[in-house]
Tab-separated table of C-alpha atoms and ligand atoms in Angstrom:
chain	number	residue	atom	x	y	z
F	956	MET	CA	70.887	5.921	133.285
F	957	LYS	CA	72.203	4.916	130.259
F	958	LYS	CA	71.513	1.350	128.840
F	959	ILE	CA	74.549	-0.381	127.717
F	960	THR	CA	75.639	-3.417	126.173
F	961	VAL	CA	79.352	-4.554	126.008
F	962	VAL	CA	79.680	-7.418	123.385
F	963	GLY	CA	82.567	-10.109	124.655
F	964	ALA	CA	83.192	-11.249	128.144
F	965	GLY	CA	86.984	-11.236	128.273
F	966	ILE	CA	89.232	-9.404	130.129
F	967	ILE	CA	88.858	-6.286	128.316
F	968	GLY	CA	84.975	-6.667	128.054
F	969	LEU	CA	84.886	-6.918	131.706
F	970	SER	CA	87.175	-4.138	132.772
F	971	VAL	CA	84.815	-2.175	130.298
F	972	ALA	CA	81.763	-3.151	131.946
F	973	TYR	CA	83.576	-2.083	135.591
F	974	TYR	CA	84.122	1.175	134.405
F	975	LEU	CA	80.770	1.675	133.320
F	976	HIS	CA	79.233	0.064	136.182
F	977	LYS	CA	81.007	2.838	138.376
F	978	GLU	CA	79.756	5.805	135.959
F	979	GLY	CA	76.236	4.324	137.001
F	980	ALA	CA	75.381	2.943	133.729
F	981	GLU	CA	72.796	-0.199	133.382
F	982	VAL	CA	75.374	-2.690	131.669
F	983	THR	CA	74.842	-5.843	130.201
F	984	VAL	CA	77.322	-8.238	128.666
F	985	VAL	CA	76.826	-10.696	126.052
F	986	ASP	CA	79.259	-13.369	125.351
F	987	ARG	CA	78.845	-16.296	123.562
F	988	GLN	CA	80.551	-18.199	126.602
F	989	PRO	CA	80.332	-15.889	129.443
F	990	GLU	CA	82.211	-18.703	131.381
F	991	GLY	CA	84.336	-20.525	128.362
F	992	ASP	CA	87.828	-20.516	127.743
F	993	LYS	CA	89.164	-17.114	125.891
F	994	THR	CA	92.400	-15.486	125.296
F	995	SER	CA	92.024	-13.619	128.594
F	996	PHE	CA	92.140	-17.071	130.670
F	997	GLY	CA	95.531	-18.722	129.885
F	998	ASN	CA	97.973	-15.592	129.145
F	999	ALA	CA	101.242	-15.472	130.686
F	1000	GLY	CA	99.700	-13.021	133.519
F	1001	GLY	CA	102.145	-10.246	132.924
F	1002	ILE	CA	101.534	-6.637	133.861
F	1003	ALA	CA	103.851	-5.493	131.313
F	1004	VAL	CA	103.994	-1.773	131.630
F	1005	THR	CA	107.671	-1.644	130.527
F	1006	GLU	CA	106.742	-3.147	127.082
F	1007	VAL	CA	106.263	0.027	125.142
F	1008	ILE	CA	108.627	-1.070	122.052
F	1009	PRO	CA	106.326	-1.907	118.973
F	1010	ALA	CA	106.595	-5.243	117.641
F	1011	ALA	CA	107.610	-3.749	114.011
F	1012	VAL	CA	110.955	-2.798	114.905
F	1013	PRO	CA	113.200	-0.909	112.435
F	1014	GLY	CA	115.235	-3.821	110.752
F	1015	ILE	CA	112.829	-6.763	111.790
F	1016	PHE	CA	112.367	-8.167	108.401
F	1017	MET	CA	116.075	-9.184	108.357
F	1018	LYS	CA	115.180	-11.566	110.968
F	1019	VAL	CA	111.906	-12.859	110.191
F	1020	PRO	CA	113.573	-15.918	107.351
F	1021	GLY	CA	115.665	-17.118	110.266
F	1022	TRP	CA	112.726	-17.101	112.927
F	1023	MET	CA	110.716	-18.891	110.190
F	1024	LEU	CA	112.753	-21.628	108.818
F	1025	ASP	CA	112.719	-23.409	112.335
F	1026	PRO	CA	109.211	-25.064	111.940
F	1027	LEU	CA	108.804	-24.696	115.512
F	1028	GLY	CA	110.445	-21.354	116.041
F	1029	PRO	CA	108.839	-18.084	117.595
F	1030	LEU	CA	107.184	-17.049	114.323
F	1031	ALA	CA	105.205	-18.663	111.851
F	1032	VAL	CA	102.416	-17.923	108.837
F	1033	ARG	CA	100.237	-20.821	108.435
F	1034	PRO	CA	100.643	-21.044	104.171
F	1035	ALA	CA	96.919	-21.364	103.566
F	1036	HIS	CA	96.556	-18.114	105.628
F	1037	ALA	CA	99.587	-16.427	104.012
F	1038	LEU	CA	97.558	-14.479	101.140
F	1039	LYS	CA	94.713	-12.769	103.693
F	1040	LEU	CA	97.671	-11.777	105.899
F	1041	LEU	CA	99.111	-9.481	103.360
F	1042	PRO	CA	97.110	-6.164	104.087
F	1043	TRP	CA	98.349	-6.869	107.747
F	1044	LEU	CA	101.961	-7.203	106.769
F	1045	LEU	CA	102.032	-4.228	104.666
F	1046	ARG	CA	100.991	-2.304	107.624
F	1047	PHE	CA	103.259	-3.769	109.847
F	1048	TYR	CA	106.264	-3.198	107.230
F	1049	ARG	CA	105.424	0.490	107.047
F	1050	SER	CA	104.858	0.702	111.009
F	1051	GLY	CA	108.446	-0.279	111.047
F	1052	LYS	CA	109.557	2.715	109.205
F	1053	LYS	CA	111.448	5.035	111.574
F	1054	ASP	CA	109.071	7.770	112.410
F	1055	GLU	CA	105.752	5.594	112.603
F	1056	PHE	CA	107.916	3.560	115.198
F	1057	MET	CA	108.573	6.347	117.289
F	1058	ARG	CA	105.149	7.763	117.173
F	1059	ILE	CA	103.759	4.076	118.132
F	1060	TYR	CA	106.390	4.171	121.110
F	1061	ARG	CA	104.920	7.243	122.218
F	1062	SER	CA	101.545	6.284	121.905
F	1063	LEU	CA	102.348	2.555	123.650
F	1064	SER	CA	103.854	4.708	126.599
F	1065	VAL	CA	101.306	7.180	126.990
F	1066	LEU	CA	98.743	4.218	127.525
F	1067	ASN	CA	101.369	2.234	129.768
F	1068	SER	CA	102.212	5.131	132.075
F	1069	ARG	CA	98.259	5.065	133.001
F	1070	VAL	CA	98.075	1.141	133.588
F	1071	TYR	CA	98.743	1.407	137.354
F	1072	ASN	CA	96.234	4.317	137.964
F	1073	ASP	CA	93.725	2.391	136.468
F	1074	LEU	CA	94.341	-1.127	137.394
F	1075	LEU	CA	94.820	-0.846	141.477
F	1076	PRO	CA	91.485	0.762	142.203
F	1077	MET	CA	89.785	-2.097	140.156
F	1078	LEU	CA	91.749	-4.842	141.355
F	1079	GLU	CA	91.127	-3.106	145.157
F	1080	ASP	CA	87.774	-2.793	144.614
F	1081	THR	CA	86.942	-5.981	143.169
F	1082	GLY	CA	88.887	-7.612	146.174
F	1083	LEU	CA	91.459	-8.803	143.642
F	1084	MET	CA	94.421	-6.875	144.951
F	1085	LYS	CA	95.707	-10.237	146.663
F	1086	GLU	CA	96.606	-11.547	142.901
F	1087	LEU	CA	98.815	-9.174	141.973
F	1088	HIS	CA	102.584	-9.352	142.851
F	1089	ARG	CA	104.812	-6.161	142.272
F	1090	ASP	CA	108.106	-7.959	142.348
F	1091	GLY	CA	109.435	-6.764	138.853
F	1092	ALA	CA	110.398	-8.966	135.810
F	1093	LEU	CA	113.799	-10.415	134.637
F	1094	THR	CA	114.897	-9.821	130.883
F	1095	VAL	CA	117.816	-12.380	130.493
F	1096	TYR	CA	119.985	-12.778	127.403
F	1097	GLU	CA	122.616	-15.881	126.483
F	1098	THR	CA	124.730	-13.953	124.390
F	1099	GLU	CA	126.492	-10.486	124.815
F	1100	ALA	CA	125.337	-9.883	120.706
F	1101	GLY	CA	121.876	-10.458	121.628
F	1102	TYR	CA	121.946	-8.179	124.797
F	1103	ASN	CA	123.659	-5.392	122.803
F	1104	ALA	CA	121.289	-5.791	120.165
F	1105	GLU	CA	118.348	-4.340	122.424
F	1106	LYS	CA	120.599	-1.701	124.353
F	1107	HIS	CA	118.550	0.688	122.183
F	1108	GLU	CA	115.333	-0.743	122.996
F	1109	TRP	CA	116.350	-0.441	126.656
F	1110	GLU	CA	117.364	3.128	126.323
F	1111	LEU	CA	114.127	4.407	124.731
F	1112	ARG	CA	112.227	2.519	127.595
F	1113	GLU	CA	114.368	4.625	130.027
F	1114	GLN	CA	113.458	7.579	128.226
F	1115	ALA	CA	109.936	6.838	128.631
F	1116	GLY	CA	110.186	6.856	132.490
F	1117	ILE	CA	110.612	3.363	132.896
F	1118	ARG	CA	113.484	2.088	135.238
F	1119	VAL	CA	115.921	-0.630	134.328
F	1120	GLN	CA	118.856	-1.971	136.137
F	1121	HIS	CA	121.331	-3.643	133.980
F	1122	MET	CA	122.578	-6.880	135.294
F	1123	THR	CA	125.465	-9.508	134.792
F	1124	GLY	CA	124.491	-13.025	134.927
F	1125	ASP	CA	125.680	-13.575	138.378
F	1126	GLU	CA	123.399	-10.721	139.577
F	1127	ALA	CA	120.510	-11.808	137.809
F	1128	ARG	CA	120.981	-15.294	139.752
F	1129	ALA	CA	121.427	-13.528	143.062
F	1130	LEU	CA	117.755	-12.384	142.489
F	1131	GLU	CA	116.494	-15.749	140.499
F	1132	PRO	CA	118.791	-18.671	141.716
F	1133	ALA	CA	116.887	-20.984	139.475
F	1134	LEU	CA	118.638	-19.530	136.115
F	1135	SER	CA	121.511	-21.628	134.752
F	1136	SER	CA	124.671	-20.447	133.967
F	1137	LYS	CA	123.683	-19.899	130.150
F	1138	VAL	CA	122.293	-16.556	131.358
F	1139	THR	CA	125.111	-13.906	130.599
F	1140	HIS	CA	123.330	-10.520	130.807
F	1141	ALA	CA	119.900	-9.778	132.011
F	1142	VAL	CA	117.876	-6.323	132.599
F	1143	PHE	CA	115.685	-6.162	135.788
F	1144	THR	CA	112.255	-4.112	135.191
F	1145	PRO	CA	111.118	-3.423	138.696
F	1146	GLN	CA	107.297	-1.515	137.400
F	1147	TRP	CA	106.181	-5.111	135.879
F	1148	SER	CA	104.023	-7.172	137.597
F	1149	HIS	CA	102.089	-10.615	137.571
F	1150	ILE	CA	99.241	-11.992	138.755
F	1151	ASN	CA	98.502	-15.212	140.428
F	1152	ASP	CA	96.229	-16.908	137.656
F	1153	PRO	CA	94.686	-14.629	134.735
F	1154	LYS	CA	91.701	-17.173	134.529
F	1155	VAL	CA	91.108	-16.372	138.107
F	1156	ILE	CA	90.993	-12.769	137.766
F	1157	VAL	CA	88.455	-13.098	134.584
F	1158	ASP	CA	86.382	-15.279	136.846
F	1159	GLU	CA	86.130	-13.304	139.763
F	1160	LEU	CA	85.784	-10.049	138.160
F	1161	ARG	CA	83.206	-11.431	136.184
F	1162	GLY	CA	81.445	-12.887	139.528
F	1163	TRP	CA	81.912	-9.708	141.427
F	1164	LEU	CA	80.307	-7.431	138.403
F	1165	ILE	CA	77.307	-10.070	138.533
F	1166	LYS	CA	76.718	-9.336	142.306
F	1167	GLN	CA	76.703	-5.828	141.608
F	1168	GLY	CA	73.794	-6.063	139.211
F	1169	VAL	CA	75.522	-6.333	136.338
F	1170	ASN	CA	73.552	-8.250	133.851
F	1171	VAL	CA	75.898	-11.378	132.080
F	1172	ILE	CA	74.068	-12.944	129.364
F	1173	LYS	CA	74.860	-15.905	127.068
F	1174	GLY	CA	74.462	-15.217	123.621
F	1175	ASP	CA	76.213	-15.451	120.240
F	1176	VAL	CA	76.068	-11.835	118.449
F	1177	GLY	CA	75.359	-12.429	114.974
F	1178	GLU	CA	74.282	-8.624	113.792
F	1179	ILE	CA	74.208	-5.233	115.182
F	1180	GLN	CA	71.712	-2.531	114.307
F	1181	THR	CA	72.241	1.047	115.217
F	1182	ALA	CA	69.600	3.840	115.226
F	1183	GLY	CA	68.897	6.693	117.518
F	1184	ALA	CA	69.531	6.995	121.264
F	1185	GLY	CA	68.188	4.008	123.127
F	1186	GLN	CA	67.828	1.926	119.766
F	1187	GLN	CA	71.080	-0.140	119.236
F	1188	GLN	CA	70.106	-3.699	118.466
F	1189	VAL	CA	72.367	-6.558	119.407
F	1190	LYS	CA	71.101	-9.329	117.664
F	1191	MET	CA	71.841	-12.881	118.904
F	1192	LYS	CA	71.875	-15.811	116.255
F	1193	ASP	CA	68.923	-17.564	118.059
F	1194	GLY	CA	66.746	-14.675	117.190
F	1195	ARG	CA	66.567	-12.814	120.883
F	1196	THR	CA	67.054	-8.938	120.541
F	1197	HIS	CA	68.588	-6.873	123.263
F	1198	PHE	CA	68.164	-2.998	123.109
F	1199	ALA	CA	70.687	-0.371	124.214
F	1200	ASP	CA	71.617	3.218	124.270
F	1201	ASP	CA	75.353	2.272	123.183
F	1202	ILE	CA	77.305	-0.627	122.150
F	1203	VAL	CA	80.909	-1.656	123.480
F	1204	ILE	CA	82.564	-3.927	120.897
F	1205	ALA	CA	85.128	-5.791	123.002
F	1206	ALA	CA	85.163	-9.126	121.287
F	1207	GLY	CA	88.648	-9.853	121.122
F	1208	VAL	CA	90.152	-11.259	117.799
F	1209	TRP	CA	86.250	-11.944	116.580
F	1210	SER	CA	85.769	-7.965	116.928
F	1211	ARG	CA	86.973	-7.634	113.399
F	1212	LYS	CA	83.929	-9.292	111.917
F	1213	LEU	CA	81.563	-7.210	113.809
F	1214	ALA	CA	83.247	-4.291	113.028
F	1215	GLU	CA	83.202	-5.349	109.367
F	1216	MET	CA	79.475	-5.776	109.652
F	1217	LEU	CA	79.104	-2.253	110.857
F	1218	GLY	CA	80.995	-1.048	107.828
F	1219	GLU	CA	84.398	-0.472	109.132
F	1220	LYS	CA	87.804	-2.239	108.849
F	1221	SER	CA	90.031	-2.780	111.710
F	1222	LEU	CA	93.105	-4.921	110.307
F	1223	VAL	CA	92.976	-6.936	113.558
F	1224	GLU	CA	94.608	-10.851	112.999
F	1225	SER	CA	95.250	-13.653	115.588
F	1226	GLU	CA	98.394	-13.845	116.757
F	1227	ARG	CA	98.391	-17.211	117.988
F	1228	GLY	CA	100.509	-17.870	121.261
F	1229	TYR	CA	101.068	-21.114	122.950
F	1230	ASN	CA	101.933	-22.344	126.595
F	1231	THR	CA	102.413	-25.103	129.195
F	1232	THR	CA	101.607	-24.902	132.566
F	1233	ILE	CA	103.657	-27.332	134.711
F	1234	GLN	CA	102.428	-28.118	138.249
F	1235	ASP	CA	105.216	-29.266	140.948
F	1236	SER	CA	107.940	-28.060	138.087
F	1237	GLY	CA	110.741	-27.960	140.437
F	1238	VAL	CA	111.381	-24.262	139.581
F	1239	GLN	CA	111.497	-21.449	141.817
F	1240	LEU	CA	110.674	-18.088	140.631
F	1241	SER	CA	109.896	-14.939	142.420
F	1242	ARG	CA	108.928	-13.070	139.183
F	1243	GLU	CA	108.391	-13.748	135.304
F	1244	VAL	CA	111.481	-13.922	133.323
F	1245	ILE	CA	111.824	-13.225	129.771
F	1246	PHE	CA	114.047	-15.379	127.489
F	1247	ALA	CA	114.733	-12.421	125.047
F	1248	GLU	CA	116.794	-14.165	122.264
F	1249	ARG	CA	114.429	-17.485	122.409
F	1250	LYS	CA	111.376	-15.249	122.750
F	1251	PHE	CA	109.424	-17.270	125.539
F	1252	VAL	CA	108.446	-16.351	129.024
F	1253	ALA	CA	108.294	-18.179	132.375
F	1254	THR	CA	105.914	-17.133	135.003
F	1255	PRO	CA	105.208	-18.672	138.542
F	1256	LEU	CA	101.842	-18.786	138.522
F	1257	SER	CA	99.508	-20.117	141.450
F	1258	CYS	CA	98.258	-23.093	139.004
F	1259	GLY	CA	101.904	-23.572	138.321
F	1260	LEU	CA	104.988	-22.493	136.333
F	1261	ARG	CA	103.670	-21.048	132.879
F	1262	ILE	CA	106.024	-21.113	129.971
F	1263	GLY	CA	105.235	-19.830	126.927
F	1264	GLY	CA	105.078	-17.829	123.480
F	1265	ALA	CA	105.328	-17.809	120.118
F	1266	ALA	CA	103.522	-16.082	117.195
F	1267	GLU	CA	101.413	-17.805	114.887
F	1268	PHE	CA	99.398	-16.217	112.235
F	1269	GLY	CA	96.809	-18.835	110.796
F	1270	GLY	CA	93.682	-17.226	110.927
F	1271	ILE	CA	90.843	-17.740	113.435
F	1272	ASN	CA	89.437	-21.252	112.722
F	1273	ASP	CA	92.941	-23.107	112.147
F	1274	LYS	CA	93.875	-26.027	114.755
F	1275	PRO	CA	96.190	-25.150	117.071
F	1276	ASN	CA	99.666	-27.395	116.544
F	1277	TYR	CA	100.210	-28.301	120.396
F	1278	LYS	CA	103.730	-28.990	119.438
F	1279	ARG	CA	104.668	-25.569	119.531
F	1280	ALA	CA	103.473	-25.691	123.553
F	1281	SER	CA	105.841	-28.557	124.221
F	1282	SER	CA	108.750	-27.351	122.357
F	1283	LEU	CA	108.730	-24.015	124.394
F	1284	ALA	CA	108.787	-26.067	127.914
F	1285	LYS	CA	111.714	-28.082	126.596
F	1286	LEU	CA	113.690	-25.042	125.429
F	1287	ALA	CA	113.115	-23.911	128.997
F	1288	GLU	CA	115.182	-26.681	130.008
F	1289	ILE	CA	118.310	-24.929	128.945
F	1290	TYR	CA	117.961	-21.997	131.185
F	1291	LEU	CA	115.796	-23.702	134.151
F	1292	PRO	CA	117.869	-26.945	135.335
F	1293	THR	CA	115.887	-28.008	137.813
F	1294	LEU	CA	112.865	-28.252	135.603
F	1295	LYS	CA	111.442	-31.663	136.764
F	1296	LYS	CA	109.419	-32.330	133.762
F	1297	THR	CA	108.244	-30.583	130.740
F	1298	GLU	CA	104.734	-32.255	130.439
F	1299	GLY	CA	101.923	-29.959	131.741
F	1300	ILE	CA	98.596	-28.439	130.369
F	1301	HIS	CA	98.960	-27.263	126.802
F	1302	TRP	CA	97.019	-23.989	125.587
F	1303	ALA	CA	96.662	-21.991	122.842
F	1304	GLY	CA	94.964	-18.816	122.452
F	1305	HIS	CA	94.317	-15.921	120.098
F	1306	ARG	CA	96.141	-12.636	120.745
F	1307	PRO	CA	93.972	-10.204	118.893
F	1308	SER	CA	97.138	-8.161	116.911
F	1309	THR	CA	96.979	-5.051	115.124
F	1310	PRO	CA	99.940	-4.299	112.640
F	1311	ASP	CA	100.968	-1.046	114.760
F	1312	SER	CA	100.691	-2.746	118.140
F	1313	LEU	CA	98.117	-0.256	119.266
F	1314	PRO	CA	94.757	-1.436	120.497
F	1315	VAL	CA	91.342	-0.189	118.908
F	1316	ILE	CA	89.920	2.434	122.136
F	1317	SER	CA	87.709	4.456	120.080
F	1318	ARG	CA	83.995	5.536	118.850
F	1319	SER	CA	82.876	4.207	115.632
F	1320	SER	CA	83.660	6.800	112.910
F	1321	LEU	CA	80.169	5.897	111.238
F	1322	HIS	CA	77.890	4.869	114.366
F	1323	SER	CA	77.706	7.739	117.288
F	1324	HIS	CA	76.437	5.185	119.838
F	1325	VAL	CA	79.120	2.245	119.233
F	1326	TYR	CA	82.422	2.248	120.779
F	1327	TYR	CA	85.473	-0.328	120.150
F	1328	ALA	CA	87.606	-1.791	122.491
F	1329	PHE	CA	89.808	-4.606	121.250
F	1330	GLY	CA	93.225	-5.232	119.673
F	1331	HIS	CA	95.307	-5.474	122.516
F	1332	GLY	CA	97.532	-8.207	121.219
F	1333	HIS	CA	100.114	-9.075	123.619
F	1334	LEU	CA	99.126	-6.337	126.212
F	1335	GLY	CA	95.361	-7.444	126.734
F	1336	LEU	CA	95.646	-7.825	130.538
F	1337	THR	CA	97.939	-5.021	130.934
F	1338	GLN	CA	96.107	-2.557	129.312
F	1339	SER	CA	92.336	-3.682	130.511
F	1340	ALA	CA	91.754	-1.242	133.107
F	1341	THR	CA	92.974	1.650	131.381
F	1342	THR	CA	90.715	0.618	128.334
F	1343	GLY	CA	87.995	0.207	130.654
F	1344	ARG	CA	88.239	3.956	132.249
F	1345	LEU	CA	89.054	5.244	128.399
F	1346	ILE	CA	86.043	4.043	127.040
F	1347	ALA	CA	83.830	5.395	129.820
F	1348	ASP	CA	85.608	8.460	129.165
F	1349	LEU	CA	84.485	8.820	125.720
F	1350	ILE	CA	80.983	7.697	126.164
F	1351	TYR	CA	80.680	10.023	129.448
F	1352	SER	CA	82.229	13.014	127.607
F	1353	ARG	CA	85.466	13.256	128.932
F	1354	PRO	CA	87.781	12.964	125.919
F	1355	ASP	CA	90.002	15.463	127.417
F	1356	SER	CA	91.383	12.747	129.297
F	1357	LEU	CA	93.709	11.777	126.313
F	1358	ASP	CA	94.562	12.156	122.694
F	1359	TYR	CA	92.388	9.059	121.102
F	1360	THR	CA	93.535	9.854	117.714
F	1361	PRO	CA	96.487	6.727	117.855
F	1362	TYR	CA	93.750	4.418	119.008
F	1363	SER	CA	91.088	5.629	116.817
F	1364	ILE	CA	89.340	3.132	114.375
F	1365	LYS	CA	89.531	5.705	111.524
F	1366	ARG	CA	93.471	4.589	111.270
F	1367	PHE	CA	92.235	1.769	109.374
F	1368	ASN	CA	89.714	3.308	106.759
O	1262	FAD	C1	100.239	-16.860	125.054
O	1262	FAD	C2	99.606	-15.679	125.208
O	1262	FAD	C3	100.232	-15.047	126.213
O	1262	FAD	C4	100.079	-13.806	126.899
O	1262	FAD	N1	100.429	-13.065	127.764
O	1262	FAD	C5	99.820	-11.621	128.025
O	1262	FAD	C6	100.536	-11.220	129.643
O	1262	FAD	O1	101.634	-11.534	130.161
O	1262	FAD	N2	100.337	-9.584	129.492
O	1262	FAD	C7	99.052	-9.218	128.908
O	1262	FAD	O2	98.928	-8.025	129.147
O	1262	FAD	N3	98.589	-10.028	127.746
O	1262	FAD	C8	98.951	-11.211	127.445
O	1262	FAD	N4	98.403	-11.790	126.177
O	1262	FAD	C9	97.480	-10.965	125.554
O	1262	FAD	C10	95.948	-11.071	126.007
O	1262	FAD	O3	95.511	-12.228	126.830
O	1262	FAD	C11	94.899	-10.387	125.244
O	1262	FAD	O4	95.144	-9.364	125.006
O	1262	FAD	C12	93.825	-10.448	125.990
O	1262	FAD	O5	93.296	-11.765	126.385
O	1262	FAD	C13	92.548	-10.128	124.845
O	1262	FAD	O6	91.482	-9.920	125.526
O	1262	FAD	P1	89.875	-9.447	124.927
O	1262	FAD	O7	89.179	-9.559	126.151
O	1262	FAD	O8	90.235	-8.633	124.017
O	1262	FAD	O9	89.522	-11.173	124.189
O	1262	FAD	P2	89.293	-12.664	124.439
O	1262	FAD	O10	89.768	-12.697	125.696
O	1262	FAD	O11	89.527	-13.315	123.408
O	1262	FAD	O12	87.785	-12.336	124.773
O	1262	FAD	C14	86.688	-12.205	123.720
O	1262	FAD	C15	85.353	-12.474	123.956
O	1262	FAD	O13	84.290	-12.283	123.180
O	1262	FAD	C16	83.624	-12.911	122.949
O	1262	FAD	N5	82.752	-13.063	121.622
O	1262	FAD	C17	83.389	-12.966	120.444
O	1262	FAD	N6	82.677	-12.854	119.660
O	1262	FAD	C18	81.813	-12.700	120.198
O	1262	FAD	C19	80.118	-12.991	119.341
O	1262	FAD	N7	79.898	-12.631	118.084
O	1262	FAD	N8	78.934	-12.965	120.395
O	1262	FAD	C20	79.477	-13.071	121.579
O	1262	FAD	N9	80.146	-13.048	122.054
O	1262	FAD	C21	81.526	-13.027	121.289
O	1262	FAD	C22	84.381	-14.682	123.150
O	1262	FAD	O14	83.580	-15.662	123.699
O	1262	FAD	C23	85.300	-14.170	124.254
O	1262	FAD	O15	85.108	-14.547	125.596
O	1262	FAD	C24	98.706	-12.745	125.989
O	1262	FAD	C25	98.474	-13.754	124.956
O	1262	FAD	C26	98.600	-14.798	124.525
O	1262	FAD	C27	97.789	-15.690	123.728
């Protein structure tokens, strides 16, 4: 029986642990705070399988100055972090070239087309199917120009097999009566789904794994040493050492540092996002709504209406600016007139974002018993189970299940 240690108990680490446990491995998950707050707790809850358009769309750099002029706008780079971000930005720029864009779009489509095949069995097996709402999502537009500007992206989605239904504002309001007359165009994507509460998924999945005998331990991993089979060492900062046959690094944005210790670059950056969750909001939505031009979303979760978005690059240690969370909730008043209040619980989390919008799902190029599962950016919840399955396929030598090249760590080295 293989002994495998997974570093990180976010949705990616737990999904990897799930699929490795199903293979019969003896799995240990190490996290400095197994039950603590993490990116996987506070996200928007979307199973966003239709999101196959990379962040670096051709021409995006023309829009950046406009977004950044607004101090609470959808994109921000903290000045102290700007220099450190340069390598990421250069690679992001290259990713927006036509050929690269198309390559990335195809690689995202391949990954997302597998999502339900991997997610549904995991939710079913762990008793979490009740948490999933398969009601689609509605992307809404305020202006004809905004809608027309994204028509090409909708065509690309259709070419990737994604079902889309274009609508007028009135048709969108027939589906979601809470929307104001500001909405003039919309696109309904029936394959999107959302969950009741991402924190519930993480907590219950962790609890289920523990009940099945998966060892979840508290430990801050400070060093990883590799050798032959059975000899990998995960060293915690308090001096404890854990031995394993294989190690999977699934530590979200913090994976970059762990990979660097092992001699591998990854360019993963924190793309901080914010939200406000409002209980008793007065807004009834049946599905997630994406406000395309203003770059925020609203999801009806069991813990309240969650309104969020923003992309802030400031590194891991910078303090969050919760004014962003408030400003998104205020923006929502324009589109959701029955919103009773904009105060709620503020939250910020570090999206582990690669410049090419593709996760790292990979065997290490330097250490044959180390694997990487991180860098899922905006789509970590969506791609969690698929990542778990793919890592299990890699460890158990079933690489034929996919061409892993686009997701390899080697692309950064
Ligand atoms: C505002 C916002 C909205 C989002 N909405 C969506 C959405 O609707 N749909 C979607 O699919 N995705 C969404 N995402 C993205 C998604 O939340 C992330 O991609 C995902 O949570 C990343 O999961 P993870 O397990 O890789 O990282 P994390 O959840 O950050 O977990 C990493 C874990 O590693 C542990 N760790 C790190 N370093 C060490 C160490 N040295 N030793 C021990 N433990 C360590 C940490 O304690 C942490 O528990 C959103 C993100 C944000 C911020």
